CSV table of C-alpha atoms and ligand atoms in Angstrom, one decimal:
chain,number,residue,atom,x,y,z
M,1,MET,CA,0.0,0.0,0.0
M,2,LYS,CA,3.0,2.3,-0.1
M,3,ASN,CA,2.8,5.2,-2.5
M,4,PRO,CA,6.4,5.9,-3.6
M,5,THR,CA,5.6,9.6,-4.2
M,6,GLY,CA,3.7,10.3,-1.0
M,7,VAL,CA,1.8,9.3,2.1
M,8,ASP,CA,0.7,5.7,2.5
M,9,SER,CA,-3.1,5.7,1.9
M,10,LYS,CA,-3.9,3.4,4.9
M,11,GLU,CA,-1.8,5.6,7.2
M,12,PHE,CA,-3.6,8.7,5.9
M,13,GLY,CA,-6.9,7.0,6.6
M,14,LEU,CA,-5.9,6.3,10.2
M,15,ALA,CA,-4.6,9.8,10.8
M,16,ALA,CA,-7.7,11.4,9.3
M,17,GLY,CA,-9.9,9.0,11.4
M,18,LEU,CA,-8.0,10.1,14.5
M,19,VAL,CA,-8.4,13.8,13.8
M,20,PHE,CA,-12.2,13.2,13.5
M,21,ALA,CA,-12.4,10.9,16.5
M,22,ARG,CA,-10.5,13.2,18.8
M,23,TYR,CA,-12.5,16.3,17.8
M,24,PHE,CA,-16.0,14.8,17.8
M,25,LEU,CA,-15.8,11.8,20.1
M,26,LYS,CA,-13.0,12.8,22.4
M,27,THR,CA,-11.3,9.5,22.0
M,28,ASP,CA,-7.7,8.6,21.2
M,29,HIS,CA,-8.4,5.0,20.4
M,30,LEU,CA,-8.1,3.7,16.9
M,31,HIS,CA,-9.9,0.4,17.3
M,32,TYR,CA,-13.5,-0.5,16.6
M,33,GLY,CA,-14.8,-1.0,20.1
M,34,TYR,CA,-16.5,-3.9,21.9
M,35,TRP,CA,-20.3,-3.8,22.4
M,36,PRO,CA,-21.5,-5.6,25.5
M,37,ASP,CA,-25.3,-6.4,25.6
M,38,ASP,CA,-26.1,-3.5,27.9
M,39,LEU,CA,-24.4,-0.8,25.8
M,40,PRO,CA,-26.8,0.8,23.2
M,41,VAL,CA,-25.2,1.1,19.8
M,42,ASP,CA,-24.9,4.8,19.4
M,43,ILE,CA,-22.0,6.9,18.2
M,44,LEU,CA,-21.9,8.7,21.6
M,45,ASN,CA,-21.2,5.4,23.2
M,46,LEU,CA,-18.3,4.5,20.9
M,47,ARG,CA,-15.7,5.7,23.5
M,48,LYS,CA,-17.3,3.4,26.1
M,49,ALA,CA,-17.2,0.5,23.6
M,50,GLN,CA,-13.5,1.2,23.0
M,51,GLU,CA,-12.8,1.3,26.8
M,52,ALA,CA,-14.7,-2.1,27.1
M,53,TYR,CA,-12.5,-3.4,24.3
M,54,CYS,CA,-9.4,-2.4,26.2
M,55,ASP,CA,-10.7,-4.2,29.3
M,56,VAL,CA,-11.4,-7.4,27.4
M,57,LEU,CA,-8.0,-7.3,25.7
M,58,LEU,CA,-6.0,-6.5,28.8
M,59,SER,CA,-7.9,-9.2,30.8
M,60,HIS,CA,-6.3,-11.7,28.5
M,61,ILE,CA,-2.7,-10.8,29.3
M,62,PRO,CA,-1.3,-14.0,30.9
M,63,ASP,CA,-0.2,-14.0,34.5
M,64,GLY,CA,3.5,-13.3,35.0
M,65,VAL,CA,3.9,-11.0,32.0
M,66,ARG,CA,6.2,-8.1,32.9
M,67,SER,CA,7.4,-6.7,29.6
M,68,VAL,CA,5.2,-5.9,26.5
M,69,LEU,CA,6.0,-4.9,22.9
M,70,ASP,CA,2.9,-3.0,21.7
M,71,VAL,CA,3.1,-3.3,17.9
M,72,GLY,CA,1.3,-0.6,16.0
M,73,CYS,CA,0.6,1.5,19.0
M,74,GLY,CA,-1.5,4.2,17.2
M,75,THR,CA,-1.8,7.1,19.6
M,76,GLY,CA,-0.2,5.2,22.5
M,77,ALA,CA,-3.5,5.1,24.4
M,78,LEU,CA,-3.2,1.3,25.0
M,79,SER,CA,0.5,1.5,25.8
M,80,ARG,CA,-0.3,4.1,28.4
M,81,LYS,CA,-2.9,1.7,30.0
M,82,LEU,CA,-0.2,-1.0,30.1
M,83,ILE,CA,2.3,1.3,31.7
M,84,ASP,CA,-0.3,2.4,34.3
M,85,ARG,CA,-0.6,-1.3,35.2
M,86,GLY,CA,3.1,-1.3,36.0
M,87,LEU,CA,4.2,-3.2,32.9
M,88,GLU,CA,7.4,-2.4,31.1
M,89,VAL,CA,6.3,-1.3,27.7
M,90,GLU,CA,8.0,-0.5,24.4
M,91,SER,CA,5.9,0.5,21.4
M,92,VAL,CA,6.2,0.3,17.6
M,93,SER,CA,4.8,2.9,15.3
M,94,PRO,CA,5.7,3.4,11.6
M,95,SER,CA,3.5,6.5,11.2
M,96,PRO,CA,5.2,9.9,11.9
M,97,PHE,CA,1.8,11.5,12.5
M,98,LEU,CA,0.6,8.9,15.1
M,99,THR,CA,4.1,8.6,16.6
M,100,ALA,CA,4.0,12.4,17.4
M,101,ARG,CA,0.7,11.9,19.2
M,102,ALA,CA,2.0,8.8,21.1
M,103,ARG,CA,5.1,10.8,22.2
M,104,GLU,CA,2.8,13.5,23.5
M,105,LEU,CA,0.6,11.0,25.4
M,106,LEU,CA,3.4,8.8,26.8
M,107,GLY,CA,6.0,11.5,27.5
M,108,GLU,CA,9.1,10.3,29.3
M,109,ARG,CA,7.3,7.0,30.2
M,110,GLY,CA,7.2,5.8,26.6
M,111,VAL,CA,9.9,4.0,24.5
M,112,ILE,CA,8.7,4.3,20.9
M,113,HIS,CA,10.4,2.6,18.0
M,114,GLU,CA,9.6,4.5,14.8
M,115,SER,CA,9.6,1.6,12.4
M,116,THR,CA,7.4,-1.1,10.9
M,117,PHE,CA,7.4,-4.4,12.8
M,118,GLU,CA,9.0,-6.0,9.8
M,119,ASP,CA,12.0,-3.6,9.9
M,120,LEU,CA,12.3,-3.5,13.7
M,121,THR,CA,15.7,-4.4,15.1
M,122,LEU,CA,16.0,-4.7,18.9
M,123,ASP,CA,18.5,-6.4,21.1
M,124,ARG,CA,16.1,-7.4,23.8
M,125,LYS,CA,13.1,-9.7,24.2
M,126,PHE,CA,9.6,-9.4,25.7
M,127,ASP,CA,7.1,-11.6,27.7
M,128,LEU,CA,4.3,-10.5,25.4
M,129,ILE,CA,3.9,-9.1,21.9
M,130,LEU,CA,0.6,-7.3,21.4
M,131,PHE,CA,-1.1,-6.5,18.2
M,132,SER,CA,-4.2,-4.5,18.8
M,133,GLU,CA,-5.9,-4.2,15.4
M,134,SER,CA,-2.4,-3.8,13.8
M,135,PHE,CA,-2.0,-7.4,12.8
M,136,GLN,CA,-3.7,-7.0,9.5
M,137,TYR,CA,-1.0,-4.5,8.5
M,138,VAL,CA,2.0,-6.7,9.0
M,139,LYS,CA,3.3,-9.2,6.5
M,140,LEU,CA,1.9,-12.6,7.3
M,141,ASP,CA,4.9,-14.4,5.9
M,142,ARG,CA,7.4,-12.9,8.3
M,143,VAL,CA,5.4,-12.0,11.4
M,144,PHE,CA,5.7,-15.2,13.4
M,145,VAL,CA,9.4,-15.7,12.7
M,146,LYS,CA,10.0,-12.2,13.9
M,147,CYS,CA,7.8,-12.7,17.0
M,148,ARG,CA,9.8,-15.8,17.9
M,149,ASP,CA,13.0,-13.8,17.8
M,150,LEU,CA,11.6,-11.1,20.0
M,151,LEU,CA,9.9,-13.4,22.6
M,152,GLU,CA,11.4,-14.4,26.0
M,153,GLU,CA,11.2,-18.2,26.6
M,154,GLY,CA,7.6,-18.9,27.6
M,155,GLY,CA,6.4,-15.7,26.1
M,156,HIS,CA,3.1,-15.1,24.3
M,157,VAL,CA,1.6,-13.2,21.3
M,158,LEU,CA,-1.8,-11.6,21.9
M,159,LEU,CA,-3.6,-10.3,18.9
M,160,CYS,CA,-7.1,-8.8,18.3
M,161,ASP,CA,-8.0,-8.1,14.7
M,162,PHE,CA,-10.3,-9.1,11.9
M,163,PHE,CA,-9.6,-11.7,9.1
M,164,LYS,CA,-11.2,-12.5,5.8
M,165,ARG,CA,-13.5,-15.4,6.1
M,166,ASP,CA,-12.7,-18.4,3.8
M,167,ASN,CA,-16.0,-18.3,2.0
M,168,PRO,CA,-17.4,-14.8,2.5
M,169,GLY,CA,-21.2,-14.6,2.2
M,170,GLY,CA,-21.3,-11.1,0.7
M,171,LYS,CA,-19.5,-8.4,-1.3
M,172,SER,CA,-19.4,-5.1,0.5
M,173,GLY,CA,-16.0,-4.1,-0.9
M,174,LEU,CA,-14.8,-3.9,2.7
M,175,GLY,CA,-11.1,-4.4,2.5
M,176,GLY,CA,-8.4,-5.5,4.9
M,177,GLY,CA,-7.6,-8.6,7.0
M,178,HIS,CA,-5.4,-11.6,6.3
M,179,PRO,CA,-7.2,-14.7,5.0
M,180,LEU,CA,-8.1,-16.7,8.2
M,181,ALA,CA,-7.0,-20.0,6.8
M,182,SER,CA,-3.6,-18.6,5.8
M,183,PHE,CA,-3.2,-17.1,9.3
M,184,TYR,CA,-3.8,-20.5,11.0
M,185,ARG,CA,-1.4,-22.2,8.5
M,186,LYS,CA,1.4,-19.7,9.0
M,187,LEU,CA,1.0,-19.8,12.7
M,188,GLU,CA,1.3,-23.6,12.7
M,189,ASP,CA,4.2,-23.6,10.2
M,190,ALA,CA,6.1,-21.2,12.4
M,191,GLY,CA,5.8,-23.6,15.3
M,192,PHE,CA,3.2,-21.6,17.3
M,193,ARG,CA,0.4,-23.2,19.4
M,194,ILE,CA,-2.9,-21.5,20.0
M,195,VAL,CA,-3.7,-21.1,23.7
M,196,LEU,CA,-7.0,-19.3,23.2
M,197,ASP,CA,-9.0,-18.3,20.1
M,198,THR,CA,-12.2,-16.4,20.6
M,199,ASP,CA,-14.6,-15.1,17.9
M,200,LEU,CA,-15.6,-11.5,18.8
M,201,THR,CA,-17.2,-10.7,15.5
M,202,ALA,CA,-20.7,-10.2,17.0
M,203,ARG,CA,-19.3,-7.8,19.6
M,204,ILE,CA,-17.3,-5.7,17.2
M,205,ALA,CA,-19.6,-5.6,14.1
M,206,PRO,CA,-22.1,-3.0,15.6
M,207,SER,CA,-19.4,-0.3,15.0
M,208,MET,CA,-19.9,-0.9,11.3
M,209,ASP,CA,-23.5,0.1,11.6
M,210,LEU,CA,-22.2,3.4,13.1
M,211,VAL,CA,-19.9,3.8,10.1
M,212,ALA,CA,-22.9,3.1,7.7
M,213,ASP,CA,-25.0,5.7,9.5
M,214,PHE,CA,-22.2,8.2,9.3
M,215,LEU,CA,-21.7,7.6,5.6
M,216,GLU,CA,-25.4,7.9,4.9
M,217,SER,CA,-26.2,10.8,7.1
M,218,PHE,CA,-23.0,12.9,6.8
M,219,GLY,CA,-20.6,11.5,4.2
M,220,LYS,CA,-23.1,11.2,1.3
M,221,PRO,CA,-24.9,14.6,1.8
M,222,MET,CA,-21.4,16.3,2.1
M,223,TRP,CA,-20.3,14.6,-1.1
M,224,ASP,CA,-23.4,15.6,-2.9
M,225,LEU,CA,-23.1,19.2,-1.7
M,226,MET,CA,-19.5,19.4,-2.9
M,227,LEU,CA,-20.5,18.1,-6.3
M,228,TYR,CA,-23.4,20.5,-6.4
M,229,ALA,CA,-21.2,23.5,-5.5
M,230,LEU,CA,-18.6,22.5,-8.1
M,231,GLU,CA,-21.3,22.2,-10.8
M,232,SER,CA,-22.8,25.5,-9.8
M,233,ASN,CA,-19.6,27.5,-9.6
M,234,ARG,CA,-17.3,25.8,-12.0
M,235,PRO,CA,-19.4,23.8,-14.4
M,236,ILE,CA,-16.8,23.2,-17.0
M,237,LEU,CA,-14.1,22.3,-14.5
M,238,ASN,CA,-16.6,20.0,-12.8
M,239,ARG,CA,-17.5,18.1,-16.0
M,240,LEU,CA,-13.9,17.8,-17.0
M,241,ALA,CA,-12.9,16.5,-13.5
M,242,ARG,CA,-15.9,14.1,-13.4
M,243,TRP,CA,-14.9,12.7,-16.8
M,244,LYS,CA,-11.2,12.5,-16.0
M,245,TYR,CA,-11.7,10.9,-12.6
M,246,ARG,CA,-14.9,9.0,-13.5
M,247,ARG,CA,-13.4,5.6,-12.5
M,248,LYS,CA,-12.2,6.9,-9.1
M,249,ILE,CA,-15.5,8.7,-8.5
M,250,ALA,CA,-17.4,5.6,-9.3
M,251,LYS,CA,-15.2,3.6,-7.0
M,252,ILE,CA,-15.7,6.0,-4.1
M,253,GLU,CA,-19.5,6.0,-4.6
M,254,ARG,CA,-19.6,2.2,-4.9
M,255,LYS,CA,-17.3,1.7,-1.8
M,256,TYR,CA,-18.7,4.3,0.6
M,257,PHE,CA,-22.2,5.3,-0.5
M,258,SER,CA,-23.9,2.2,-1.8
M,259,GLY,CA,-25.0,1.2,1.7
M,260,ARG,CA,-23.2,-2.1,1.6
M,261,ARG,CA,-20.9,-1.5,4.5
M,262,ASN,CA,-22.7,-2.4,7.7
M,263,ALA,CA,-22.6,-4.8,10.6
M,264,ALA,CA,-24.3,-7.6,8.6
M,265,SER,CA,-21.8,-7.4,5.7
M,266,PHE,CA,-18.9,-7.2,8.1
M,267,ALA,CA,-20.1,-10.3,10.0
M,268,ALA,CA,-20.6,-12.1,6.7
M,269,GLU,CA,-17.2,-11.4,5.3
M,270,LYS,CA,-14.9,-11.0,8.3
M,271,SER,CA,-14.1,-12.9,11.4
M,272,TYR,CA,-12.9,-10.8,14.2
M,273,ARG,CA,-10.7,-12.8,16.6
M,274,LEU,CA,-8.8,-12.5,19.9
M,275,VAL,CA,-6.0,-15.0,19.7
M,276,LEU,CA,-3.4,-15.8,22.4
M,277,CYS,CA,-0.6,-18.1,21.1
M,278,LYS,CA,2.9,-19.1,22.0
M,279,PRO,CA,5.9,-20.8,20.3
M,280,VAL,CA,6.1,-24.5,20.9
M,281,ALA,CA,9.3,-25.2,22.8
M,282,PRO,CA,11.9,-26.8,20.5
M,283,GLU,CA,12.4,-30.5,21.3
M,284,VAL,CA,15.4,-31.3,23.5
M,285,GLY,CA,18.3,-32.2,21.2
M,286,ASN,CA,17.1,-30.0,18.3
I,1,SAM,C1,-6.0,0.5,13.6
I,1,SAM,S1,-4.5,1.2,14.2
I,1,SAM,C2,-4.5,0.5,15.9
I,1,SAM,C3,-3.9,1.3,16.9
I,1,SAM,C4,-3.9,0.8,18.3
I,1,SAM,N1,-3.1,-0.4,18.4
I,1,SAM,C5,-5.2,0.7,18.9
I,1,SAM,O1,-5.6,-0.4,19.2
I,1,SAM,O2,-5.9,1.8,19.0
I,1,SAM,C6,-3.3,0.3,13.4
I,1,SAM,C7,-1.8,0.6,13.8
I,1,SAM,O3,-0.9,-0.2,13.1
I,1,SAM,C8,0.2,0.5,12.7
I,1,SAM,N2,0.9,-0.2,11.6
I,1,SAM,C9,0.6,-0.2,10.3
I,1,SAM,N3,1.5,-0.9,9.6
I,1,SAM,C10,2.3,-1.4,10.5
I,1,SAM,C11,3.5,-2.3,10.4
I,1,SAM,N4,3.9,-2.8,9.2
I,1,SAM,N5,4.2,-2.5,11.5
I,1,SAM,C12,3.8,-2.0,12.7
I,1,SAM,N6,2.7,-1.3,12.9
I,1,SAM,C13,2.0,-1.0,11.8
I,1,SAM,C14,-0.4,1.9,12.4
I,1,SAM,O4,0.6,2.9,12.3
I,1,SAM,C15,-1.4,2.0,13.5
I,1,SAM,O5,-0.7,2.5,14.6
């Protein structure tokens, strides 16, 4: 997804999402949120859902963990919670924009490595490597070998993210996520054993209905308004631009404004999982 001439489009999306979320929702989290039964699905409750997610994730940290590598730390909000719990935390962030925010949030307490996980070189190891909705961004081919190198003996990997279902039931155009079957295969090939694997799809998917509502109630009217203003004020330029970028425009309209991105399509196409795994100890003599 790297654009050699400019900013990576996914990183741009995350940074733009953060600007929006911080201003309107007063949240620093960049994850979807976890919806317990008693929390109404409402944009004003998103922050509560995100806090609930943090609680669920952190409750799965195995006993005895003292050091954590938080991969793809976003704004550092989760790293800060880990530090507050007395854990020794180092964070990984390839995005200059998000790293700046994480440095602000963590101050002197944070050790942030400005790198992708793939390019990370460290001369120390950790009890836990955490991927909170950052796993889909790392290269599946290399991730477990790298984790093995960075884990203390007896250490774990804890990840929470969505994967592509093997036989998706729909076609919403919702991108992202490694194929679930490849994930399990790579994990096994790299000599990892699953300690716990929980399907959280139904708890996470409601956030997609909030996205759908946002696109329908805000995104589409703003888009129409912009096109209307262009047509009214610069009709020739508008027609030229609409013709030149017709494929891009059609793609945007198909992707964001066709009403296909919602909780139901997310649940049909993706599987959101919390996975705790660890390397199988090499056999004695190997
Ligand atoms: C959806 S955000 C999740 C942020 C945070 N962990 C959270 O739960 O709020 C994805 C994060 O993954 C990071 N990321 C993207 N590609 C990465 C890579 N190759 N290696 C490490 N982190 C990566 C992004 O910069 C971003 O911080």
